[in-house]
Short mmCIF file of C-alpha atoms in Angstrom, two decimals:
data_model
loop_
_atom_site.label_atom_id
_atom_site.label_comp_id
_atom_site.label_asym_id
_atom_site.label_seq_id
_atom_site.Cartn_x
_atom_site.Cartn_y
_atom_site.Cartn_z
CA MET A 1 -7.84 6.55 12.39
CA GLN A 2 -6.38 9.86 13.49
CA GLN A 3 -3.19 8.96 11.64
CA LEU A 4 -5.10 8.85 8.36
CA SER A 5 -4.47 12.54 7.75
CA LEU A 6 -0.69 11.97 7.57
CA PRO A 7 -0.38 10.29 4.15
CA LEU A 8 -3.27 12.32 2.74
CA GLU A 9 -1.62 15.52 3.89
CA LEU A 10 1.71 14.52 2.38
CA LEU A 11 0.06 13.75 -0.92
CA ASN A 12 -1.85 17.04 -0.96
CA SER A 13 -5.15 15.31 -1.60
CA GLU A 14 -7.19 15.73 1.61
CA PRO A 15 -10.84 14.97 0.81
CA ALA A 16 -13.47 17.62 1.39
CA ASN A 17 -15.53 15.39 3.68
CA THR A 18 -13.38 13.90 6.47
CA ASN A 19 -16.30 12.43 8.43
CA TRP A 20 -17.16 9.63 6.00
CA PHE A 21 -15.41 6.93 8.02
CA GLN A 22 -17.06 7.96 11.27
CA ASP A 23 -20.39 7.92 9.43
CA ILE A 24 -19.76 4.27 8.50
CA LEU A 25 -18.80 3.38 12.09
CA ASP A 26 -21.98 5.02 13.36
CA THR A 27 -24.10 3.16 10.83
CA LEU A 28 -22.56 -0.16 11.88
CA GLU A 29 -22.63 0.77 15.59
CA VAL A 30 -18.91 0.06 15.98
CA GLY A 31 -16.67 1.94 18.41
CA GLN A 32 -12.90 2.19 18.07
CA GLN A 33 -12.08 0.17 21.16
CA ALA A 34 -9.67 -2.80 21.31
CA THR A 35 -10.21 -5.32 18.47
CA TRP A 36 -12.46 -2.82 16.68
CA THR A 37 -11.17 -3.97 13.29
CA ASP A 38 -12.55 -7.49 13.85
CA ASN A 39 -15.85 -6.06 15.10
CA PHE A 40 -16.01 -3.83 12.04
CA GLY A 41 -15.90 -6.82 9.69
CA LYS A 42 -18.49 -8.81 11.66
CA SER A 43 -20.84 -5.83 11.95
CA LEU A 44 -20.54 -4.97 8.27
CA ARG A 45 -21.40 -8.50 7.18
CA LYS A 46 -24.31 -8.56 9.63
CA TRP A 47 -25.58 -5.20 8.37
CA LEU A 48 -25.47 -6.35 4.73
CA LYS A 49 -27.45 -9.48 5.60
CA GLN A 50 -30.05 -7.44 7.46
CA GLN A 51 -30.45 -5.20 4.43
CA GLY A 52 -31.04 -8.24 2.22
CA ILE A 53 -27.97 -7.46 0.11
CA PRO A 54 -26.52 -10.59 -1.48
CA PRO A 55 -22.75 -11.18 -1.22
CA VAL A 56 -20.58 -10.06 -4.13
CA LYS A 57 -19.25 -13.17 -5.86
CA THR A 58 -15.47 -12.83 -5.95
CA LEU A 59 -12.44 -14.59 -7.43
CA SER A 60 -9.19 -14.46 -5.45
CA LEU A 61 -5.83 -14.62 -7.26
CA PHE A 62 -2.40 -15.02 -5.62
CA SER A 63 -4.34 -15.92 -2.47
CA GLY A 64 -1.47 -16.88 -0.16
CA GLY A 65 -2.86 -17.92 3.22
CA GLY A 66 -6.16 -16.11 2.63
CA GLY A 67 -5.72 -12.93 4.66
CA LEU A 68 -7.17 -10.66 1.99
CA ASP A 69 -9.92 -13.19 1.31
CA ILE A 70 -11.06 -13.14 4.96
CA ALA A 71 -11.15 -9.33 4.95
CA PHE A 72 -13.31 -9.30 1.84
CA HIS A 73 -15.54 -12.04 3.24
CA ASP A 74 -16.16 -9.87 6.30
CA SER A 75 -16.98 -6.96 4.00
CA GLY A 76 -19.81 -8.76 2.22
CA PHE A 77 -17.99 -10.63 -0.53
CA GLU A 78 -18.35 -14.33 -1.27
CA ILE A 79 -15.01 -15.87 -2.27
CA VAL A 80 -15.91 -18.38 -5.00
CA GLN A 81 -12.42 -19.60 -5.92
CA MET A 82 -8.91 -19.00 -4.55
CA VAL A 83 -5.90 -19.54 -6.82
CA GLU A 84 -2.51 -20.12 -5.16
CA LEU A 85 0.75 -21.72 -6.32
CA GLU A 86 2.26 -22.79 -2.97
CA ALA A 87 0.80 -26.11 -1.77
CA LYS A 88 1.45 -25.32 1.92
CA TYR A 89 -0.67 -22.17 1.65
CA VAL A 90 -3.40 -24.07 -0.18
CA GLN A 91 -3.61 -26.45 2.78
CA THR A 92 -4.49 -23.46 4.97
CA LEU A 93 -7.10 -22.32 2.43
CA GLN A 94 -8.62 -25.80 2.36
CA LYS A 95 -9.01 -25.89 6.14
CA ASN A 96 -10.60 -22.45 6.21
CA SER A 97 -13.03 -23.47 3.45
CA GLN A 98 -14.53 -26.36 5.39
CA LEU A 99 -18.04 -26.43 6.84
CA GLY A 100 -18.43 -23.84 9.57
CA LYS A 101 -15.18 -22.05 8.76
CA ARG A 102 -14.70 -18.42 7.65
CA LEU A 103 -14.41 -19.20 3.92
CA GLU A 104 -16.92 -22.04 3.87
CA GLY A 105 -17.85 -23.11 0.35
CA SER A 106 -14.87 -21.50 -1.40
CA LYS A 107 -12.82 -23.65 -3.78
CA PRO A 108 -9.01 -23.48 -3.35
CA ILE A 109 -7.07 -24.25 -6.54
CA CYS A 110 -3.35 -25.10 -6.36
CA THR A 111 -1.82 -24.07 -9.67
CA ASP A 112 0.48 -21.59 -11.37
CA ILE A 113 -1.55 -18.54 -12.37
CA ARG A 114 -0.19 -18.97 -15.90
CA ASP A 115 -1.89 -22.36 -16.06
CA TYR A 116 -5.19 -21.13 -14.64
CA PHE A 117 -7.95 -20.85 -17.23
CA PRO A 118 -11.31 -20.26 -15.53
CA ASP A 119 -14.51 -21.34 -17.19
CA PRO A 120 -15.81 -18.28 -19.10
CA LYS A 121 -19.20 -19.11 -17.57
CA LEU A 122 -17.82 -18.53 -14.06
CA LYS A 123 -19.97 -15.72 -12.68
CA VAL A 124 -17.98 -13.35 -10.53
CA ASN A 125 -18.52 -9.62 -10.03
CA PHE A 126 -15.15 -8.88 -8.43
CA ILE A 127 -11.52 -10.06 -8.50
CA ILE A 128 -8.96 -9.48 -5.75
CA GLY A 129 -5.24 -10.17 -5.34
CA GLY A 130 -1.71 -8.93 -5.79
CA PRO A 131 1.13 -10.71 -7.63
CA PRO A 132 4.43 -11.52 -5.86
CA CYS A 133 6.07 -8.24 -4.85
CA GLN A 134 9.76 -9.16 -4.38
CA THR A 135 10.70 -7.78 -7.76
CA PHE A 136 9.32 -4.33 -6.83
CA SER A 137 9.86 -4.27 -3.05
CA ALA A 138 12.45 -2.38 -1.02
CA ALA A 139 13.77 -5.63 0.42
CA GLY A 140 13.99 -7.12 -3.04
CA ARG A 141 15.66 -3.98 -4.29
CA ARG A 142 18.37 -4.18 -1.64
CA ALA A 143 18.85 -7.90 -2.25
CA ALA A 144 18.63 -7.92 -6.00
CA GLY A 145 18.01 -4.45 -7.39
CA VAL A 146 14.69 -3.28 -8.83
CA SER A 147 14.00 -5.77 -11.57
CA GLY A 148 10.44 -4.61 -12.07
CA THR A 149 8.93 -6.03 -15.24
CA THR A 150 12.35 -7.38 -16.32
CA ASP A 151 11.83 -10.15 -13.74
CA ALA A 152 9.43 -13.00 -14.60
CA ARG A 153 7.53 -12.34 -11.37
CA GLY A 154 7.07 -8.72 -12.40
CA THR A 155 5.00 -9.69 -15.45
CA LEU A 156 2.44 -11.73 -13.53
CA PHE A 157 0.13 -8.71 -13.50
CA GLN A 158 -0.44 -9.55 -17.18
CA GLU A 159 -2.05 -12.81 -16.05
CA TYR A 160 -4.29 -10.77 -13.76
CA VAL A 161 -5.28 -8.65 -16.76
CA ARG A 162 -5.85 -11.76 -18.90
CA ILE A 163 -8.34 -13.13 -16.38
CA LEU A 164 -10.05 -9.74 -16.06
CA LYS A 165 -10.51 -9.65 -19.82
CA LEU A 166 -11.93 -13.18 -19.85
CA LEU A 167 -14.39 -12.87 -16.95
CA GLN A 168 -15.26 -9.16 -17.22
CA PRO A 169 -16.19 -8.59 -13.54
CA LYS A 170 -17.68 -5.27 -12.49
CA GLY A 171 -14.56 -4.40 -10.54
CA PHE A 172 -11.28 -5.53 -9.02
CA LEU A 173 -8.76 -4.70 -6.30
CA PHE A 174 -5.05 -5.02 -7.09
CA GLU A 175 -2.55 -4.72 -4.23
CA ASN A 176 1.23 -4.46 -4.33
CA VAL A 177 4.20 -2.72 -2.73
CA TYR A 178 4.43 0.97 -3.53
CA GLY A 179 7.88 0.40 -5.04
CA ILE A 180 6.02 -0.68 -8.14
CA THR A 181 5.51 3.00 -8.98
CA GLY A 182 9.25 3.65 -9.32
CA ALA A 183 10.52 0.41 -10.88
CA ASN A 184 12.16 0.74 -14.31
CA GLY A 185 12.03 4.51 -14.07
CA GLY A 186 8.24 4.48 -13.76
CA GLU A 187 7.74 2.65 -17.06
CA ALA A 188 6.41 -0.51 -15.37
CA TRP A 189 3.79 1.54 -13.51
CA LYS A 190 2.65 3.16 -16.76
CA LYS A 191 2.30 -0.23 -18.44
CA ILE A 192 0.24 -1.60 -15.57
CA GLN A 193 -2.18 1.33 -15.67
CA GLU A 194 -2.50 1.12 -19.45
CA ALA A 195 -3.12 -2.64 -19.33
CA PHE A 196 -6.04 -2.25 -16.92
CA ARG A 197 -7.57 0.58 -18.92
CA GLU A 198 -7.24 -1.30 -22.20
CA VAL A 199 -9.54 -4.08 -20.92
CA GLY A 200 -12.23 -1.59 -19.98
CA TYR A 201 -11.60 -0.40 -16.41
CA GLY A 202 -11.29 3.00 -14.88
CA ILE A 203 -8.73 2.83 -12.08
CA TYR A 204 -8.33 4.61 -8.74
CA PHE A 205 -5.15 4.21 -6.75
CA ARG A 206 -3.65 5.23 -3.46
CA ILE A 207 -0.75 4.38 -1.16
CA LEU A 208 -2.12 3.30 2.23
CA ASP A 209 -0.33 2.58 5.50
CA ALA A 210 -1.64 -0.33 7.59
CA ALA A 211 -0.89 1.70 10.72
CA ASP A 212 -3.75 4.01 9.75
CA TYR A 213 -6.22 1.13 9.91
CA GLY A 214 -5.66 -0.47 13.30
CA VAL A 215 -2.52 -2.51 12.54
CA PRO A 216 0.42 -1.89 14.96
CA GLN A 217 2.96 -1.70 12.13
CA HIS A 218 3.87 0.75 9.38
CA ARG A 219 3.28 -1.27 6.24
CA GLU A 220 2.66 0.76 3.13
CA ARG A 221 1.01 -0.71 0.05
CA LEU A 222 -0.34 0.52 -3.25
CA PHE A 223 -4.03 -0.29 -3.79
CA ILE A 224 -5.66 -0.04 -7.19
CA VAL A 225 -9.45 -0.27 -7.45
CA GLY A 226 -10.71 -0.88 -10.97
CA LEU A 227 -14.33 -0.31 -11.97
CA LYS A 228 -15.90 -1.46 -15.22
CA ARG A 229 -17.01 1.58 -17.19
CA GLY A 230 -20.74 2.10 -16.69
CA LYS A 231 -23.17 2.50 -13.80
CA TYR A 232 -23.45 -0.17 -11.10
CA LEU A 233 -25.46 -0.02 -7.90
CA PHE A 234 -23.29 0.23 -4.83
CA PRO A 235 -24.42 -2.27 -2.14
CA TYR A 236 -23.08 -0.32 0.87
CA PRO A 237 -24.03 2.88 2.73
CA THR A 238 -23.62 5.58 0.09
CA HIS A 239 -24.79 8.65 2.03
CA GLY A 240 -26.98 9.94 -0.78
CA PHE A 241 -25.04 8.62 -3.80
CA ASP A 242 -26.98 6.22 -6.00
CA SER A 243 -24.16 4.61 -7.97
CA LEU A 244 -20.44 4.00 -8.12
CA ASP A 245 -20.05 6.73 -10.73
CA GLN A 246 -21.54 9.29 -8.35
CA ARG A 247 -19.61 8.25 -5.23
CA PRO A 248 -16.68 10.63 -4.48
CA TYR A 249 -13.51 8.50 -4.65
CA TYR A 250 -10.57 10.20 -2.99
CA SER A 251 -7.98 9.09 -5.51
CA LEU A 252 -4.68 10.60 -6.53
CA PRO A 253 -5.04 12.82 -9.61
CA GLU A 254 -3.78 11.16 -12.77
CA SER A 255 -1.35 14.05 -13.27
CA LYS A 256 0.27 13.22 -9.93
CA LYS A 257 3.59 11.47 -10.54
CA LEU A 258 4.17 8.94 -7.77
CA GLY A 259 7.70 8.73 -6.41
CA PHE A 260 7.99 6.24 -3.58
CA ARG A 261 11.45 7.36 -2.52
CA GLN A 262 10.36 10.99 -2.31
CA ARG A 263 7.31 10.04 -0.28
CA LYS A 264 9.42 7.86 2.00
CA ARG A 265 11.71 10.76 2.73
CA LYS A 266 8.75 12.97 3.60
CA LEU A 267 7.35 10.33 5.92
CA THR A 268 10.77 9.82 7.51
CA GLU A 269 10.96 13.54 8.29
CA VAL A 270 7.56 13.43 9.98
CA TYR A 271 8.42 10.29 11.96
CA PHE A 272 11.76 11.83 12.99
CA GLN A 273 10.03 14.95 14.30
CA LYS A 274 7.57 12.82 16.30
CA ALA A 275 10.45 10.76 17.71
CA GLN A 276 12.30 13.94 18.75
CA ILE A 277 9.22 15.19 20.61
CA ALA A 278 8.77 11.83 22.36
CA ILE A 279 12.46 11.64 23.38
CA ALA A 280 12.40 15.19 24.72
CA LYS A 281 9.30 14.42 26.77
CA LEU A 282 10.77 11.22 28.22
CA SER A 283 14.05 12.99 28.99
CA LYS A 284 12.21 15.76 30.80
CA GLU A 285 10.37 13.16 32.87
CA GLY A 286 13.71 11.51 33.69
CA LYS A 287 12.74 8.22 32.06
CA ILE A 288 15.75 8.16 29.70
CA THR A 289 19.24 9.64 29.77
CA ALA A 290 21.11 11.14 26.86
CA LEU A 291 23.34 8.66 25.06
CA ALA A 292 26.30 10.98 25.31
CA ASP A 293 25.97 11.01 29.10
CA SER A 294 26.00 7.21 29.40
CA ILE A 295 29.20 5.32 30.13
CA TYR A 296 29.88 2.38 27.89
CA GLU A 297 32.81 0.03 28.45
CA GLU A 298 33.31 -3.61 27.61
CA LYS A 299 36.40 -5.82 27.77
CA GLU A 300 36.13 -9.52 27.09
CA GLU A 301 37.39 -12.51 25.19
CA SER A 302 35.02 -14.87 23.41
CA ILE A 303 34.83 -17.59 20.78
CA ARG A 304 32.66 -17.72 17.67
CA PHE A 305 32.27 -20.22 14.83
CA LEU A 306 32.25 -19.07 11.21
CA SER A 307 31.07 -21.03 8.20
CA MET A 308 32.73 -19.96 4.96
CA GLU A 309 30.06 -21.91 3.07
CA ASN A 310 26.99 -19.93 4.11
CA PHE A 311 28.68 -17.29 6.34
CA SER A 312 26.81 -18.22 9.49
CA TRP A 313 28.20 -16.73 12.71
CA ALA A 314 27.39 -18.67 15.86
CA LYS A 315 28.37 -19.30 19.48
CA LYS A 316 28.18 -23.07 19.02
CA SER A 317 30.25 -25.26 16.76
CA SER A 318 28.74 -27.05 13.77
CA PRO A 319 30.24 -29.20 10.98
CA GLY A 320 32.52 -27.27 8.67
CA CYS A 321 32.77 -24.17 10.88
CA ILE A 322 36.04 -22.46 11.79
CA LYS A 323 36.81 -21.58 15.41
CA ILE A 324 37.60 -17.88 15.85
CA TYR A 325 39.06 -16.31 18.99
CA LEU A 326 37.97 -12.72 19.69
CA ASN A 327 39.16 -9.96 21.99
CA TYR A 328 37.04 -6.85 22.59
CA GLU A 329 38.05 -3.50 24.06
CA LEU A 330 35.06 -1.20 23.66
CA ASN A 331 34.29 2.19 25.20
CA ASN A 332 32.64 5.51 24.35
CA SER A 333 35.64 6.88 22.47
CA SER A 334 36.84 3.86 20.48
CA TRP A 335 36.26 0.22 19.70
CA THR A 336 39.05 -2.31 19.15
CA ILE A 337 38.17 -5.82 18.03
CA THR A 338 40.89 -8.43 17.49
CA ALA A 339 40.41 -11.82 15.81
CA SER A 340 42.65 -14.86 15.57
CA THR A 341 42.54 -18.55 14.67
CA ASN A 342 44.37 -19.28 17.95
CA SER A 343 44.46 -17.83 21.47
CA ASP A 344 47.98 -16.36 21.27
CA TRP A 345 47.27 -12.65 21.81
CA GLU A 346 51.01 -11.88 21.99
CA GLU A 347 51.28 -12.57 18.27
CA ALA A 348 51.74 -9.43 16.16
CA ASP A 349 48.80 -8.09 14.14
CA GLN A 350 49.14 -8.97 10.46
CA PHE A 351 46.65 -6.30 9.37
CA ILE A 352 44.54 -3.53 10.87
CA ILE A 353 41.43 -1.87 9.44
CA ASP A 354 40.69 1.58 10.83
CA VAL A 355 36.99 2.17 10.22
CA TYR A 356 35.84 5.79 10.12
CA PRO A 357 32.49 7.41 9.46
CA SER A 358 32.66 9.21 6.14
CA CYS A 359 30.60 12.00 4.58
CA GLY A 360 30.47 14.03 7.80
CA TYR A 361 28.64 11.47 9.93
CA GLU A 362 29.88 11.71 13.51
CA GLU A 363 29.21 9.81 16.72
CA TRP A 364 27.90 6.88 14.75
CA VAL A 365 28.47 4.19 17.39
CA LEU A 366 27.78 5.30 20.97
CA GLY A 367 29.84 8.43 20.46
CA THR A 368 32.90 6.59 19.16
CA ASN A 369 34.89 8.29 16.43
CA SER A 370 36.75 5.17 15.30
CA VAL A 371 36.60 1.40 15.19
CA LYS A 372 39.79 -0.64 14.85
CA LEU A 373 39.62 -4.21 13.47
CA CYS A 374 42.85 -6.15 14.07
CA GLY A 375 43.72 -9.50 12.50
CA LYS A 376 46.39 -11.78 13.91
CA GLN A 377 46.55 -13.71 10.63
CA LEU A 378 46.05 -12.42 7.10
CA ASN A 379 43.45 -14.84 5.77
CA THR A 380 39.86 -14.68 4.59
CA GLN A 381 38.46 -16.35 7.72
CA VAL A 382 39.93 -13.76 10.10
CA PHE A 383 39.03 -10.88 7.77
CA THR A 384 35.39 -11.95 7.48
CA SER A 385 35.18 -12.72 11.20
CA LEU A 386 36.24 -9.20 12.16
CA TRP A 387 33.35 -7.67 10.22
CA LYS A 388 30.94 -10.26 11.65
CA ALA A 389 32.13 -9.49 15.19
CA PHE A 390 31.78 -5.76 14.59
CA GLU A 391 28.25 -6.27 13.28
CA GLU A 392 27.30 -8.43 16.28
CA LYS A 393 28.51 -5.84 18.80
CA LEU A 394 26.91 -3.04 16.82
CA ASN A 395 23.54 -4.79 17.04
CA LYS A 396 23.90 -5.39 20.77
CA ALA A 397 25.05 -1.88 21.63
CA THR A 398 22.88 0.24 19.33
CA GLY A 399 20.07 -1.94 18.03
CA LYS A 400 21.12 -1.40 14.42
CA ALA A 401 20.29 -4.54 12.49
CA ASP A 402 23.54 -4.81 10.55
CA LEU A 403 26.43 -2.94 8.96
CA VAL A 404 24.29 -2.10 5.93
CA GLN A 405 21.94 -0.12 8.15
CA LEU A 406 24.91 1.72 9.64
CA SER A 407 26.53 2.45 6.29
CA GLY A 408 23.35 3.17 4.34
CA TYR A 409 22.17 1.33 1.25
CA TYR A 410 24.68 1.32 -1.56
CA GLN A 411 22.65 3.68 -3.77
CA TYR A 412 23.55 6.48 -1.34
CA ASN A 413 26.89 7.79 -0.09
CA ALA A 414 28.55 5.19 2.13
CA ARG A 415 29.02 6.06 5.80
CA ILE A 416 31.65 3.37 6.40
CA LEU A 417 35.17 3.93 5.13
CA GLY A 418 37.89 1.47 6.09
CA VAL A 419 41.63 2.08 5.86
CA MET A 420 43.40 -1.29 5.75
CA ASN A 421 47.12 -1.47 6.53
CA PHE A 422 49.42 -4.51 6.63
CA CYS A 423 52.36 -5.48 8.81
CA ASP A 424 55.55 -4.00 7.32
CA LYS A 425 57.29 -7.39 7.12
CA LEU A 426 54.35 -9.06 5.40
CA ASN A 427 54.53 -10.05 1.72
CA VAL A 428 51.08 -9.00 0.46
CA ASN A 429 49.78 -10.41 -2.83
CA SER A 430 47.64 -8.59 -5.41
CA PHE A 431 44.34 -10.01 -4.11
CA TRP A 432 44.80 -8.42 -0.70
CA ARG A 433 45.69 -5.16 -2.42
CA VAL A 434 42.29 -5.41 -4.12
CA VAL A 435 40.62 -5.99 -0.73
CA GLN A 436 42.51 -2.97 0.59
CA CYS A 437 40.98 -0.88 -2.21
CA ILE A 438 37.48 -2.16 -1.56
CA THR A 439 37.58 -1.30 2.16
CA ARG A 440 38.30 2.25 1.00
CA CYS A 441 35.16 2.07 -1.20
CA ILE A 442 37.27 2.00 -4.36
CA GLY A 443 35.29 0.09 -6.98
CA THR A 444 32.16 -0.31 -4.83
CA SER A 445 28.55 0.89 -5.18
CA THR A 446 28.83 1.30 -8.96
CA GLN A 447 28.37 -1.04 -11.91
CA LEU A 448 31.73 -1.41 -13.64
CA LYS A 449 33.29 -3.42 -16.43
CA ALA A 450 36.37 -5.58 -15.90
CA LYS A 451 38.58 -2.95 -17.54
CA GLU A 452 37.31 -0.26 -15.16
CA PHE A 453 37.94 -2.46 -12.10
CA ALA A 454 41.47 -3.16 -13.36
CA GLN A 455 42.17 0.55 -13.68
CA LYS A 456 40.84 1.35 -10.21
CA TRP A 457 42.67 -1.52 -8.51
CA ALA A 458 45.88 -1.36 -10.60
CA VAL A 459 45.70 -5.04 -11.56
CA HIS A 460 45.44 -7.02 -14.81
CA GLU A 461 42.04 -7.06 -16.51
CA GLU A 462 42.20 -10.81 -17.17
CA ASP A 463 42.39 -11.45 -13.40
CA ILE A 464 39.25 -9.48 -12.46
CA PHE A 465 36.77 -12.36 -12.59
CA PHE A 466 39.05 -14.44 -10.34
CA TYR A 467 39.18 -11.56 -7.84
CA LEU A 468 35.40 -11.18 -7.92
CA GLN A 469 34.93 -14.89 -7.28
CA SER A 470 37.42 -14.73 -4.41
CA LEU A 471 35.59 -11.78 -2.89
CA ARG A 472 32.34 -13.70 -3.15
CA ALA A 473 34.00 -16.67 -1.38
CA MET A 474 34.85 -14.48 1.63
CA GLY A 475 31.36 -13.06 2.06
CA TYR A 476 31.28 -10.08 -0.27
CA GLU A 477 28.12 -9.62 -2.29
CA VAL A 478 29.06 -9.47 -5.97
CA ARG A 479 26.33 -8.99 -8.56
CA SER A 480 26.34 -9.62 -12.30
CA HIS A 481 23.87 -10.10 -15.15
CA ASN A 482 23.44 -13.70 -13.98
CA THR A 483 22.41 -12.68 -10.46
CA ASN A 484 20.52 -9.53 -11.45
CA PRO A 485 19.18 -9.42 -15.04
CA GLN A 486 18.94 -5.62 -15.01
CA ILE A 487 22.77 -5.39 -14.82
CA PRO A 488 24.14 -5.33 -18.40
CA PRO A 489 26.26 -8.35 -19.44
CA GLY A 490 29.94 -7.75 -18.76
CA GLU A 491 29.33 -5.39 -15.84
CA TYR A 492 29.59 -6.19 -12.12
CA LEU A 493 28.55 -4.54 -8.88
CA ILE A 494 30.10 -4.79 -5.40
CA PRO A 495 27.50 -2.94 -3.29
CA TYR A 496 29.41 -2.56 -0.03
CA ALA A 497 32.95 -2.12 1.27
CA PHE A 498 32.51 -5.00 3.74
CA PRO A 499 31.22 -8.61 3.58
CA THR A 500 27.41 -8.80 3.89
CA LEU A 501 26.46 -12.37 2.96
CA ASN A 502 24.73 -14.50 5.58
CA PRO A 503 22.61 -17.69 5.52
CA LYS A 504 19.47 -15.69 4.67
CA SER A 505 21.00 -13.71 1.79
CA VAL A 506 19.19 -13.99 -1.53
CA GLN A 507 22.50 -13.53 -3.36
CA LEU A 508 24.01 -16.54 -1.57
CA ARG A 509 21.88 -18.85 -3.73
CA LYS A 510 22.89 -17.21 -7.00
CA ILE A 511 25.82 -17.99 -9.27
CA LEU A 512 28.12 -15.20 -10.37
#
């Protein structure tokens, strides 16, 4: 709990009384030893029972596997019904609702929330849940842009509000990714707040990090607590406060404009400073050596198998995959990776891509100042394989997940700039001239119309869609209004200067 001061401090809203949590632990006789979070839940439920306080009857929406439901159960809530769309998750809920299980007596309901119409006579005092978050999340944003409430999943909060209006519980908890505060320029966040207030609830919200509550992972979420206007007795230790209205909620002021990107940058600065201190301490103790002082050298030949259907990259062959021969010469000063569809390394290179860090970023791969990607044949398979091979070695040598992490997300200035040159004797068609432009970041990272692409690439406007489809077929991510509704019709986006599609890519399952 010592980390709790970090987000509060960054948000300039430190509460006056910082001992409230310790007071609760003392009341429940819980120490912060290993597994204290589980003991906290058990002790709290036991304490409530001893005090003769009946459980708060609760409805769970978007229940998933029941993680939030179990937490609320441990905190003195009785989960009456759980509504979930995915049948496989409902099976888990059903098992945990059996006699003797954690959620004994609860009723799992497998249905789309839009088809859920609870009996108005259903007596619940609280509602919990958070709609699907992909449309607001950072991962969803990178995969598909921030759709926000322009995505069908982003309007499911309206179903939450509909059920609140129907059942009129005393309160609710709504959870979602903190990206919800910045989607659609903040308009979606305003609509969500207004919708809750219109059905009679005062709301209190805060961004919380799971790492501050005993979870070994930084996982930030926005929590909204809604309370029906009026006075209700609070069934927990209140330390002298008789009702919910009197209890001091440490919420963000309504005038505070939430900006998740700004907050992320502040947190990143803090984490970076802590990492610097830790590295310096370990270096002083001789437990690590500076990267610049390490000697890195690797020379080898290997074989990989590439699928041009789903862009898998594997050591073992599978149906439909293409065999790629690779030669690596890697050291601290430079990397050279060569790819071919045969093992004849005496064959002349048909093209070379010199990859440099742009925008002033230096020593980006183990101190190297250049990476050279050499293709023995000018075809899409060899081209895509070179980037895949580079990404694989990058991950092994530095721990960076992929080229996107190295380059930076497309909304920011790219850190990868490739200069592609062809063999002098080679007759290069217009498509490869387009690819040459893209590796130089010409026509990338920005939504453009066909006419604008044609001007940048010096090609005919009527050929642009063919080029975009061809790029997509070699692993480039190409977005349009069909793949991302927030992109205006007639505009397209190529986020990165290199192919990024892989079997797990969301965009792989979309049609341009």
